[in-house]
Amino acid sequence: MNFATHWLIELTNQLVIMILNNKQEEEMKKRILKKIDTSKRNFLTGSVTLAGVAAATSVLPITIANANHKDSSPKGLPDFISWKDRNALIVHSDKGIETHRSAIGESLITPNRNIYIRNNMPTMSDTQIGDRNNWKVSIKGVKNPKTFSLAQLKKLGHTTMATILQCSGNGRGFFAHKVRGSQWKTGAAACVLWTGVPMKLVVDACGGVDSDAVFMTSAGVDHEPTGLDPKKAKVERSVPKKVYKDAMLAWEMNGVPLPNAHGGPLRMVTPGYFGINNVKHLGQVAFTKTESTVKYMKSSYRISPIGKKGSQYPSCWEMPVKSWITRPTDETGTVKAGNVQIVGVAMGGMKKVRSVKVSIDGGQSWKKAKFVGPDLGKYAWRQFVLEANLAPGSYNLASKASGGGKTQPELRMENRRGYAHNGWKDHSVNIKVV
């Protein structure tokens, strides 16, 4: 049995359980069962996608549990991501769903079913998206402005690249002051294998960038179905123009068509930059003289001092060097004495991560860890391991990464919204060895 077949069977079983437990109208049950049957037939003919199956469950009314760590049933998830692995996730809200620390690092590439969710706008449905191949994206601020369909983009070029997808607020849950937003610890991050067309090839097809452009500004269209004021709801992000040389327009995520929940059918990927700049449901890319003036660029995602805000403060752009332990953790419980494998992930941000050190005594002493697994490039993270012979007792495990001439600091950078946290002390874990 291949992975795809196993996945569909597992998902179908979960859906059936959800239906049986649902006390809603009988007609609703019939509609869902029909969707499941259709999805099975489509799968056998090669046309089913993760996003399509997820959309089949969209009629289920699911109540979200706030910061629900333990509920293992699909009912702990909002309907638009009911296909994800509930056991791997912590539900903060329907817009903020975190990956358990131990569910991130067992494989180099984070499985789609384990990847966190951070939404500013509701995920677009299959009906709102329509035929994926007909999805349009306009390119402006170039010599010859054009609008491409997804089908046309696929003919322009093709590449696959691994990058880290990380929310700007990953680590916010460690801040001492009362910070608005999901209280992420380490789980608003993933290492993803994207497939799409290099942005540079798209620009070349349009004759090149206008000479006076300073920024690449990407805009999503997921605000349009809401009817809200675009100045307040439109997700539009400006990054330095140079980013386009490594950026890509992605239509596939970890080997499947880009799920709606992660911005399908087309998403901007800006390697080394925080997740907000990887705009979902992409509808336009413009090379502009100035930054966007919408809320999500002008005032949101700014790294400002506590008690202050404003567009004059730095935007959440480049990610800093960072690492954390993924096993063992406090989720593991007690650990048996003897040789213990201390495993984690490390990233260099915009540069290649060069080394990682691990401490078992809260940072009093450090030992160099070794990288394991393939090197997928400077924008992907590396897994590391240190084998330690631990006697019974209590230990504080910490990791400290270095790359691009920078080393992960001990303490967080205090700021109003809890952004860009890479301090190793907060990210350390306490374990008990018996």
XYZ file of C-alpha atoms in Angstrom:
434
model
C 0.000 0.000 0.000
C 1.512 3.347 -1.018
C 1.419 6.487 1.115
C -1.347 8.183 -0.858
C -3.641 5.165 -0.589
C -2.967 4.842 3.139
C -3.604 8.547 3.616
C -6.978 8.428 1.842
C -8.133 5.388 3.817
C -7.076 7.031 7.097
C -8.832 10.260 6.206
C -11.992 8.455 5.132
C -12.109 6.593 8.439
C -11.772 9.878 10.327
C -14.567 11.429 8.304
C -16.893 8.517 8.944
C -16.253 8.791 12.691
C -16.994 12.488 12.548
C -20.248 11.842 10.736
C -21.374 9.195 13.201
C -20.667 11.523 16.104
C -22.413 14.456 14.491
C -25.990 15.019 15.676
C -26.883 17.386 12.853
C -29.502 16.823 10.174
C -29.582 13.570 8.238
C -29.327 15.462 4.982
C -25.926 16.809 6.029
C -24.684 13.263 6.601
C -25.818 12.200 3.141
C -23.977 15.119 1.543
C -20.702 14.252 3.303
C -20.947 10.542 2.484
C -21.505 11.446 -1.142
C -18.384 13.657 -1.062
C -16.305 10.832 0.421
C -17.519 8.382 -2.217
C -16.731 10.889 -4.970
C -13.288 11.539 -3.526
C -12.518 7.807 -3.504
C -13.484 7.477 -7.167
C -11.482 10.576 -8.114
C -8.455 9.242 -6.266
C -8.522 6.050 -8.291
C -8.524 8.107 -11.483
C -5.680 10.299 -10.230
C -7.619 13.522 -9.794
C -8.069 13.859 -6.031
C -5.978 16.386 -4.070
C -5.458 17.135 -0.400
C -7.273 20.413 -0.834
C -10.210 18.765 -2.584
C -10.685 16.153 0.106
C -10.367 18.789 2.820
C -13.047 20.849 1.125
C -15.343 17.816 1.152
C -15.605 18.161 4.923
C -16.383 21.866 4.938
C -20.039 21.361 5.878
C -19.151 19.942 9.304
C -19.824 22.372 12.168
C -16.816 21.942 14.456
C -16.288 23.805 17.706
C -12.728 24.989 18.268
C -11.107 24.186 21.606
C -8.946 27.056 22.836
C -5.314 25.958 23.272
C -6.484 22.346 23.205
C -3.418 20.126 23.542
C -5.006 16.759 24.206
C -8.182 16.231 22.189
C -7.199 13.576 19.650
C -10.441 13.604 17.659
C -10.857 15.498 14.372
C -13.508 17.573 16.158
C -10.676 19.482 17.782
C -9.828 20.986 14.369
C -11.702 23.500 12.230
C -13.386 21.954 9.228
C -11.048 23.459 6.611
C -8.121 21.413 7.986
C -9.944 18.326 9.231
C -7.516 16.243 7.148
C -4.584 17.154 9.421
C -3.189 14.972 12.233
C -4.966 16.162 15.370
C -2.450 14.409 17.633
C 0.379 16.518 16.173
C -1.329 19.856 16.775
C -2.200 22.354 19.515
C -5.316 24.402 18.783
C -5.075 28.003 19.981
C -7.892 29.246 17.726
C -9.286 28.620 14.260
C -6.565 30.973 12.938
C -3.688 29.739 15.080
C -2.874 26.017 15.228
C 0.560 24.940 16.392
C 2.651 21.824 15.841
C 3.760 19.943 18.939
C 7.498 20.291 19.482
C 7.994 16.545 19.112
C 6.031 16.424 15.828
C 8.396 18.753 13.942
C 11.801 17.117 13.915
C 11.445 13.395 13.331
C 11.694 13.947 9.591
C 13.596 16.657 7.745
C 10.546 17.743 5.762
C 7.497 18.453 7.908
C 4.491 16.388 6.742
C 1.590 18.491 5.473
C -0.714 16.941 8.059
C 1.570 18.276 10.855
C 2.215 21.808 9.560
C 0.941 24.729 11.614
C -1.821 27.091 10.512
C -1.704 30.882 10.750
C -4.409 32.785 8.909
C -5.262 36.460 8.741
C -8.162 35.870 6.362
C -10.436 32.827 5.990
C -9.039 30.106 3.745
C -10.612 30.230 0.285
C -12.867 27.323 -0.664
C -12.741 25.238 -3.838
C -15.836 27.081 -5.064
C -14.194 30.472 -4.565
C -10.987 29.296 -6.251
C -12.652 27.618 -9.221
C -10.584 25.757 -11.823
C -7.037 25.826 -10.468
C -5.418 25.925 -13.889
C -7.380 29.095 -14.655
C -6.213 30.900 -11.495
C -4.774 34.282 -12.489
C -1.856 36.311 -11.186
C -0.944 39.712 -12.597
C 2.648 40.964 -12.784
C 3.146 44.734 -12.639
C 6.053 47.154 -12.332
C 7.853 45.362 -15.166
C 8.680 46.353 -18.735
C 5.743 44.383 -20.158
C 3.011 43.853 -17.527
C 1.194 40.566 -17.982
C -1.391 38.328 -16.394
C -0.646 34.612 -16.253
C -2.910 31.679 -15.581
C -1.551 28.877 -13.435
C -1.440 26.697 -16.541
C 0.727 29.305 -18.290
C 3.050 29.629 -15.291
C 3.686 25.894 -15.393
C 4.983 26.278 -18.946
C 7.397 29.088 -18.001
C 9.625 27.033 -15.723
C 9.808 24.510 -12.931
C 11.884 24.148 -9.785
C 11.723 22.509 -6.364
C 13.191 24.139 -3.278
C 13.144 23.518 0.475
C 12.539 26.502 2.747
C 11.560 27.151 6.337
C 8.029 28.447 6.806
C 7.885 30.233 10.163
C 5.404 32.641 11.679
C 6.906 35.938 12.844
C 5.464 35.266 16.295
C 6.937 31.801 16.754
C 8.195 31.837 20.347
C 5.685 34.487 21.467
C 4.461 32.202 24.245
C 7.753 32.685 26.105
C 7.374 36.471 26.520
C 6.603 37.687 30.037
C 4.341 40.612 29.114
C 0.808 40.095 27.851
C 1.253 39.685 24.104
C -1.734 39.556 21.786
C -1.953 36.627 19.383
C -1.441 32.879 19.476
C 0.922 31.846 22.247
C 3.286 29.881 20.045
C 6.262 28.121 21.617
C 8.205 26.308 18.847
C 5.420 24.928 16.653
C 4.710 27.795 14.247
C 7.467 26.554 11.950
C 7.995 23.861 9.340
C 10.467 22.818 6.679
C 8.627 22.590 3.366
C 9.473 21.323 -0.107
C 7.886 23.718 -2.604
C 7.471 23.228 -6.348
C 6.716 26.076 -8.715
C 8.248 28.583 -11.109
C 11.199 30.826 -10.137
C 10.059 34.439 -9.889
C 13.082 35.434 -11.946
C 11.764 33.479 -14.933
C 8.401 35.229 -14.615
C 10.145 38.611 -14.517
C 12.262 37.691 -17.555
C 9.096 36.762 -19.442
C 7.851 40.302 -18.713
C 10.994 42.011 -19.989
C 12.586 42.713 -16.622
C 11.875 44.909 -13.602
C 11.251 48.650 -13.926
C 14.457 50.506 -13.161
C 12.911 52.671 -10.421
C 11.428 49.759 -8.441
C 12.615 49.309 -4.852
C 10.263 46.632 -3.518
C 8.551 43.449 -4.641
C 4.976 43.684 -3.375
C 2.832 40.528 -3.287
C -0.914 40.589 -2.728
C -3.402 37.860 -1.921
C -7.069 37.857 -2.882
C -8.439 35.924 0.111
C -9.937 39.144 1.492
C -12.238 39.575 -1.507
C -14.935 37.041 -0.476
C -15.165 38.739 2.947
C -16.262 42.104 1.540
C -14.029 43.870 4.071
C -12.128 47.085 3.392
C -8.973 46.086 1.445
C -6.893 48.627 3.376
C -7.628 46.660 6.548
C -8.088 43.115 5.251
C -5.902 42.705 2.180
C -2.762 40.673 2.838
C -0.165 42.576 0.835
C 3.516 42.510 1.712
C 6.473 44.443 0.353
C 10.004 43.060 0.574
C 13.268 44.362 -0.915
C 13.357 43.993 -4.695
C 16.378 41.670 -4.553
C 14.231 38.940 -2.995
C 12.689 38.116 -6.381
C 15.940 36.491 -7.521
C 15.423 33.589 -5.089
C 11.631 33.756 -4.757
C 9.190 31.425 -6.453
C 5.493 31.098 -7.218
C 4.573 27.734 -5.727
C 1.690 25.497 -6.753
C 2.801 22.337 -4.977
C 3.698 21.623 -1.349
C 5.532 18.471 -0.273
C 4.527 16.583 -3.383
C 0.828 17.481 -3.601
C -1.100 20.412 -5.109
C -0.889 23.332 -2.667
C -3.727 22.812 -0.161
C -6.256 25.615 0.182
C -5.347 25.914 3.876
C -1.783 26.807 2.906
C -2.642 29.317 0.205
C -3.571 27.213 -2.805
C -3.601 27.191 -5.667
C -0.683 29.659 -5.808
C 1.556 31.138 -3.121
C 4.516 33.465 -3.079
C 7.570 31.872 -1.462
C 10.229 34.276 -0.150
C 13.119 32.119 1.140
C 14.620 33.190 4.452
C 11.763 35.608 5.204
C 9.048 35.198 7.830
C 5.832 33.450 6.805
C 3.688 36.587 6.429
C 5.774 37.517 3.369
C 4.921 34.162 1.757
C 1.572 35.533 0.615
C -1.277 33.015 0.197
C -3.885 32.863 -2.582
C -1.587 35.055 -4.659
C -3.296 37.381 -7.126
C -0.693 40.037 -7.918
C 3.028 40.716 -7.777
C 4.090 44.319 -8.369
C 7.524 45.927 -8.352
C 6.951 49.233 -6.611
C 8.788 52.386 -5.574
C 7.256 52.369 -2.095
C 6.005 49.838 0.438
C 2.345 48.856 0.470
C 0.122 51.076 2.621
C -2.337 48.374 3.728
C -2.602 47.434 7.399
C -0.602 44.194 7.142
C 2.386 46.120 5.829
C 2.121 49.625 7.256
C 1.296 48.943 10.889
C 1.168 45.173 11.481
C 4.185 42.880 11.752
C 6.441 45.664 13.004
C 9.103 44.922 15.626
C 8.470 47.781 18.038
C 9.335 48.385 21.706
C 6.811 47.309 24.330
C 4.084 49.937 24.565
C 4.839 51.488 21.192
C 3.750 50.883 17.604
C 4.111 52.466 14.200
C 5.387 52.086 10.643
C 8.777 53.556 11.584
C 9.824 50.289 13.252
C 11.435 47.362 11.372
C 9.134 45.021 9.473
C 9.180 41.259 9.991
C 11.400 40.373 7.066
C 14.521 38.222 7.434
C 14.501 35.370 9.932
C 17.413 35.161 12.413
C 19.593 32.136 13.165
C 17.713 29.749 15.463
C 17.507 26.182 16.806
C 15.632 24.125 19.359
C 15.487 20.599 20.774
C 12.722 18.338 19.431
C 13.539 15.158 21.371
C 13.525 14.457 24.251
C 11.171 17.141 25.549
C 8.750 17.622 28.408
C 6.204 15.881 26.144
C 8.391 12.768 26.290
C 8.012 12.307 30.038
C 10.790 10.560 31.912
C 13.852 9.318 30.044
C 15.787 6.167 30.897
C 19.361 6.644 32.096
C 22.172 5.779 29.693
C 22.832 6.920 26.147
C 20.228 9.521 25.177
C 19.851 10.900 21.667
C 19.291 14.665 21.859
C 17.760 15.708 18.539
C 16.744 19.079 17.148
C 16.491 21.418 14.170
C 18.614 24.453 13.291
C 18.301 27.235 10.731
C 20.566 30.017 9.569
C 17.855 32.414 8.391
C 19.267 34.048 5.265
C 22.581 32.201 5.564
C 23.588 28.579 5.812
C 23.593 27.225 9.355
C 27.185 26.159 10.076
C 27.187 24.548 13.498
C 25.090 23.694 16.538
C 26.158 23.262 20.141
C 24.118 21.474 22.800
C 24.135 21.969 26.563
C 22.737 19.532 29.120
C 23.284 21.864 32.085
C 21.365 25.005 31.160
C 24.163 26.642 29.193
C 27.018 26.233 31.655
C 28.909 24.034 29.189
C 28.452 23.155 25.508
C 29.300 20.283 23.162
C 29.232 20.359 19.382
C 26.388 18.380 17.828
C 26.572 16.703 14.428
C 24.255 17.293 11.502
C 22.287 14.301 10.234
C 20.318 13.778 7.058
C 20.617 15.604 3.735
C 21.558 19.239 3.269
C 18.679 20.764 1.278
C 20.239 24.202 0.962
C 20.716 27.308 3.055
C 16.999 28.068 3.319
C 16.103 24.671 4.790
C 16.801 23.630 8.342
C 19.273 20.944 9.365
C 18.616 18.213 11.866
C 21.258 17.722 14.515
C 21.984 15.107 17.155
C 24.161 14.800 20.245
C 24.487 11.513 22.089
C 24.844 12.034 25.830
C 25.329 9.501 28.601
C 22.907 10.723 31.247
C 22.749 9.480 34.829
C 19.494 9.720 36.799
C 18.596 13.307 37.634
C 17.132 16.505 36.186
C 18.592 18.214 33.129
C 18.034 21.405 31.169
C 18.713 20.807 27.464
C 19.528 23.759 25.225
C 20.857 24.249 21.700
C 22.706 27.170 20.141
C 23.110 27.537 16.370
C 25.607 29.612 14.379
C 25.625 30.733 10.763
C 26.407 33.739 8.601
C 28.720 35.120 11.242
C 25.950 35.194 13.861
C 25.218 32.988 16.854
C 21.892 32.396 18.532
C 21.682 34.687 21.599
C 20.795 33.577 25.091
C 17.882 35.957 25.635
C 14.909 37.088 23.593
C 14.665 40.528 22.036
C 11.848 42.178 23.976
C 9.222 43.730 21.711
C 5.531 44.609 21.771
C 4.118 41.724 19.714
C 6.601 39.002 20.586
C 8.213 38.750 17.149
C 11.473 37.188 15.932
C 12.308 35.299 19.145
C 15.482 33.225 18.778
C 16.895 33.241 22.313
C 18.139 29.777 23.265
C 17.318 29.999 26.983
C 13.547 30.186 26.539
C 13.663 27.418 23.951
C 15.471 24.990 26.249
C 13.634 21.993 27.757
C 13.699 20.315 31.160
C 13.778 16.527 31.349
C 13.924 13.973 34.140
C 16.162 10.922 33.739
C 15.404 7.790 35.803
